[in-house]
PDB file of C-alpha atoms in Angstrom:
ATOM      1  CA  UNK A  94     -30.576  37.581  99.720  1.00 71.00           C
ATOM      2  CA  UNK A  95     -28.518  38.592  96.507  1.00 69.00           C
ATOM      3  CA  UNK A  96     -29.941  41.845  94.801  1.00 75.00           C
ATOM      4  CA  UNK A  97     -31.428  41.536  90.824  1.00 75.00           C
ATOM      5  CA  UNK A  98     -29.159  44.027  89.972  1.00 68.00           C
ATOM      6  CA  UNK A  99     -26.348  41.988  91.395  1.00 71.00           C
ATOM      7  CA  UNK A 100     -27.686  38.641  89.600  1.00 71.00           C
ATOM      8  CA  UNK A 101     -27.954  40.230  86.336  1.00 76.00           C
ATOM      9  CA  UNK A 102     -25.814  43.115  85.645  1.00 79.00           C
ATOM     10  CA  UNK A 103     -26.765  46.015  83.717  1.00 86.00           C
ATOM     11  CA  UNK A 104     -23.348  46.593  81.908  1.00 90.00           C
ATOM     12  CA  UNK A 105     -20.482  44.063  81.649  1.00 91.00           C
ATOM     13  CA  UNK A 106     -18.297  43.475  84.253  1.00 92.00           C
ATOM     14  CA  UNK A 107     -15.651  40.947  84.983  1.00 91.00           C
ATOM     15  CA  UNK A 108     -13.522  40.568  88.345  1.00 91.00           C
ATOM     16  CA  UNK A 109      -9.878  39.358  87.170  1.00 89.00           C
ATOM     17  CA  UNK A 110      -6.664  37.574  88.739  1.00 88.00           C
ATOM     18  CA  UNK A 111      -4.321  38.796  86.388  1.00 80.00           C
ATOM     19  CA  UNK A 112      -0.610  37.697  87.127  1.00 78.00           C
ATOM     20  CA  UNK A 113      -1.539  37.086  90.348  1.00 84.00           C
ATOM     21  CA  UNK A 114      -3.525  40.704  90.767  1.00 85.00           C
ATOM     22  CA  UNK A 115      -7.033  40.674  91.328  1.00 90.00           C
ATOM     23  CA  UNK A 116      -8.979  43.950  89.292  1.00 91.00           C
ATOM     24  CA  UNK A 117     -11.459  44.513  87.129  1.00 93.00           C
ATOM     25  CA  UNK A 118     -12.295  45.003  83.571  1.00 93.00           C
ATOM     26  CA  UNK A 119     -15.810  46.422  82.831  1.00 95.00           C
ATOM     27  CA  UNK A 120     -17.654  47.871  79.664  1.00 95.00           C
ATOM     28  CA  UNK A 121     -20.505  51.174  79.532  1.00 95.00           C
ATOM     29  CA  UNK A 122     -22.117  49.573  76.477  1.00 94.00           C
ATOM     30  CA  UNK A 123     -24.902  47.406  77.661  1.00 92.00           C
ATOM     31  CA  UNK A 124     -25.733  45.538  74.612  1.00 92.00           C
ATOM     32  CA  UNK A 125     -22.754  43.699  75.349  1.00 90.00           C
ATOM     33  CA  UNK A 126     -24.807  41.870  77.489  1.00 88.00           C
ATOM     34  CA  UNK A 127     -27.264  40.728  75.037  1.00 88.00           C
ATOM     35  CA  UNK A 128     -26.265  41.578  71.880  1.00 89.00           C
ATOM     36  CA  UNK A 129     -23.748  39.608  70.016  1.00 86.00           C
ATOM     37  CA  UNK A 130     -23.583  42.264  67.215  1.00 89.00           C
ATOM     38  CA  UNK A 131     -22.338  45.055  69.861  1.00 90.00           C
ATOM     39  CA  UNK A 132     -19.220  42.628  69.826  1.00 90.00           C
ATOM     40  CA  UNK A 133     -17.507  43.859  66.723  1.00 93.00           C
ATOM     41  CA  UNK A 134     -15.303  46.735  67.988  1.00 94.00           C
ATOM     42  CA  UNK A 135     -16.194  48.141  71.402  1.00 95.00           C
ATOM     43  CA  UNK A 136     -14.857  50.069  74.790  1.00 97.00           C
ATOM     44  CA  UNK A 137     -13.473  48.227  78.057  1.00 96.00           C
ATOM     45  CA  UNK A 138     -11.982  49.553  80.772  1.00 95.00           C
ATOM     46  CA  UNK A 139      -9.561  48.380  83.216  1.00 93.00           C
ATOM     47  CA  UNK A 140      -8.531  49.242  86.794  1.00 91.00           C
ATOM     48  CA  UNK A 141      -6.109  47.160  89.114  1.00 87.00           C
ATOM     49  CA  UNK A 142      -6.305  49.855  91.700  1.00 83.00           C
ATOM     50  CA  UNK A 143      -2.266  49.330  92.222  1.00 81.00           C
ATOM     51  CA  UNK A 144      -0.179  52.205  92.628  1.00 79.00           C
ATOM     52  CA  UNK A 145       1.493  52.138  89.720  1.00 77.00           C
ATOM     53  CA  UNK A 146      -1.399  52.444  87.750  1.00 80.00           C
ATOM     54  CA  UNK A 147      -2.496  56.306  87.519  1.00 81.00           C
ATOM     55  CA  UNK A 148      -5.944  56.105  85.840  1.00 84.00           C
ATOM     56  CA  UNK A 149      -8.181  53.337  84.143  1.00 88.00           C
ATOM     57  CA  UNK A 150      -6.933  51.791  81.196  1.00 91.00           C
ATOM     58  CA  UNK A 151      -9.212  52.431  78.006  1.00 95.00           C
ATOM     59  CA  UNK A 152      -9.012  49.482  75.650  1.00 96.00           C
ATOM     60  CA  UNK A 153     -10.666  49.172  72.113  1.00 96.00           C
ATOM     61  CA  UNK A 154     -11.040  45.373  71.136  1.00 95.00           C
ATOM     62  CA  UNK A 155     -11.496  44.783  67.472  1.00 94.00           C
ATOM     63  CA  UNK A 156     -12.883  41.220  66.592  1.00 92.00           C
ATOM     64  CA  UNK A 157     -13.153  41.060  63.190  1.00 86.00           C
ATOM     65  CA  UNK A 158      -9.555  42.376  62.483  1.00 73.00           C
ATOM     66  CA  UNK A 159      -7.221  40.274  60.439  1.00 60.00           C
ATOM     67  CA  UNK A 160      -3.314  39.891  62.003  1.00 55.00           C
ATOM     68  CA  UNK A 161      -1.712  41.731  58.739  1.00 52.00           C
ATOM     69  CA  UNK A 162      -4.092  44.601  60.169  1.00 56.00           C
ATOM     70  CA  UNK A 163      -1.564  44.754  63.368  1.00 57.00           C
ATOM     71  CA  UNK A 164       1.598  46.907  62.958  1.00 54.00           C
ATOM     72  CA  UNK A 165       4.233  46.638  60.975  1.00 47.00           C
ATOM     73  CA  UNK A 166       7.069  46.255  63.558  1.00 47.00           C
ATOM     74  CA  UNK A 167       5.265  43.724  65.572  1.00 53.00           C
ATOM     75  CA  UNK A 168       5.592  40.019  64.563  1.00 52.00           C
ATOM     76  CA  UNK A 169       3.260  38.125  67.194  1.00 51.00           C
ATOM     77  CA  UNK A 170       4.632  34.328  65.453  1.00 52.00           C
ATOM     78  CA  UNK A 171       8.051  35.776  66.642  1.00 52.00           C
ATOM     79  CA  UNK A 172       9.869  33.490  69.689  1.00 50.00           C
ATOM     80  CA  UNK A 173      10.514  36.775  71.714  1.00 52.00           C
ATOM     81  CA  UNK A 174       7.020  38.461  71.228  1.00 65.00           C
ATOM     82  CA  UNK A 175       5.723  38.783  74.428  1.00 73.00           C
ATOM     83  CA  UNK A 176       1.643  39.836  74.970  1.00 82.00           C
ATOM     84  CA  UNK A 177       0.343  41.514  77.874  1.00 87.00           C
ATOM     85  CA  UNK A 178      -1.927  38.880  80.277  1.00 88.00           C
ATOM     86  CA  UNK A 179      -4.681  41.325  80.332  1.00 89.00           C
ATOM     87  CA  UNK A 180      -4.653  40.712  76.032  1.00 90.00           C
ATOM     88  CA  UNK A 181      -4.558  36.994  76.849  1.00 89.00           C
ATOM     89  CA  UNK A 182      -7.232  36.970  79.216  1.00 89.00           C
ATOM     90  CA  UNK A 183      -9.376  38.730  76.506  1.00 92.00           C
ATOM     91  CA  UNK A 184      -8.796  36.542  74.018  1.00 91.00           C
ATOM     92  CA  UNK A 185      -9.907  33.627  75.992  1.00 90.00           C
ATOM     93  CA  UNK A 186     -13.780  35.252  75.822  1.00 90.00           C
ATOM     94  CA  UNK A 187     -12.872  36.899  72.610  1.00 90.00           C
ATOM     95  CA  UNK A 188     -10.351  34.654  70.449  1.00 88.00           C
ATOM     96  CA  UNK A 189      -8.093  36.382  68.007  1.00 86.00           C
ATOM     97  CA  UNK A 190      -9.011  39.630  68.936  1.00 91.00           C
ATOM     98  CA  UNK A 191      -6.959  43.119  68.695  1.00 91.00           C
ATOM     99  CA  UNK A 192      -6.519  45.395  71.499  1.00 92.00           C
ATOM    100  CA  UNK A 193      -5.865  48.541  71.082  1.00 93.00           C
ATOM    101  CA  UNK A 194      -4.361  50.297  74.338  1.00 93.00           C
ATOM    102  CA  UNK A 195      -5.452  54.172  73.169  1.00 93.00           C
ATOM    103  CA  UNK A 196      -1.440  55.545  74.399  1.00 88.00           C
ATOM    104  CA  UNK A 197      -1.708  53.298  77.809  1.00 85.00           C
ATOM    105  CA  UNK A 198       1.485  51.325  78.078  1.00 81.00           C
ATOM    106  CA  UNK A 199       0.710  47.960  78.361  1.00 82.00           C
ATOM    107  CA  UNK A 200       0.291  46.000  81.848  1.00 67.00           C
ATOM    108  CA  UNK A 201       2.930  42.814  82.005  1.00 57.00           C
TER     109      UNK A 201
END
């Protein structure tokens, strides 16, 4: 028999296959969970556990930003722009959004 706890989670967590690499992304804010309001800028972590990486990612995901909000120097409409699949697998719960990777380089 399957735990409560393990039915219904008490923070966000998600198991991912990202390019092929299986980790996971998970939040400390609990109204994430149940509160749709907690989903204008928040905290989520991620950890592959691969050797490269040398501590969990901290990501900040902004969903009410606007795309003149992102820098300068980046033109995401560009032909060569390439996006991280970690930001793409985001932005299939949370379209549009910005993703801020706090000084982490960002995972290919």
């Amino acid at each position: 028999q399957v735990s409560p706890a393990l039915r219904t989670p008490r923070l966000p967590v998600w198991l991912c296959s990202v390019s092929g690499r299986h980790s996971v992304l998970f939040g400390t804010d609990s109204r994430l969970l149940s509160d749709w309001k907690a989903e204008r800028i928040f905290h989520l972590y991620f950890y592959s556990g691969q050797q490269e990486q040398t501590q969990t990612a901290h990501l900040t995901i902004d969903t009410h930003s606007h795309h003149w909000e992102e820098a300068q120097r980046e033109d995401p409409c560009s032909p060569g722009k390439r996006r991280p699949a970690l930001e793409m697998a985001i932005r299939t719960k949370w379209a549009g959004a910005t993703i801020s990777w706090n000084g982490t380089d960002p995972f290919f």
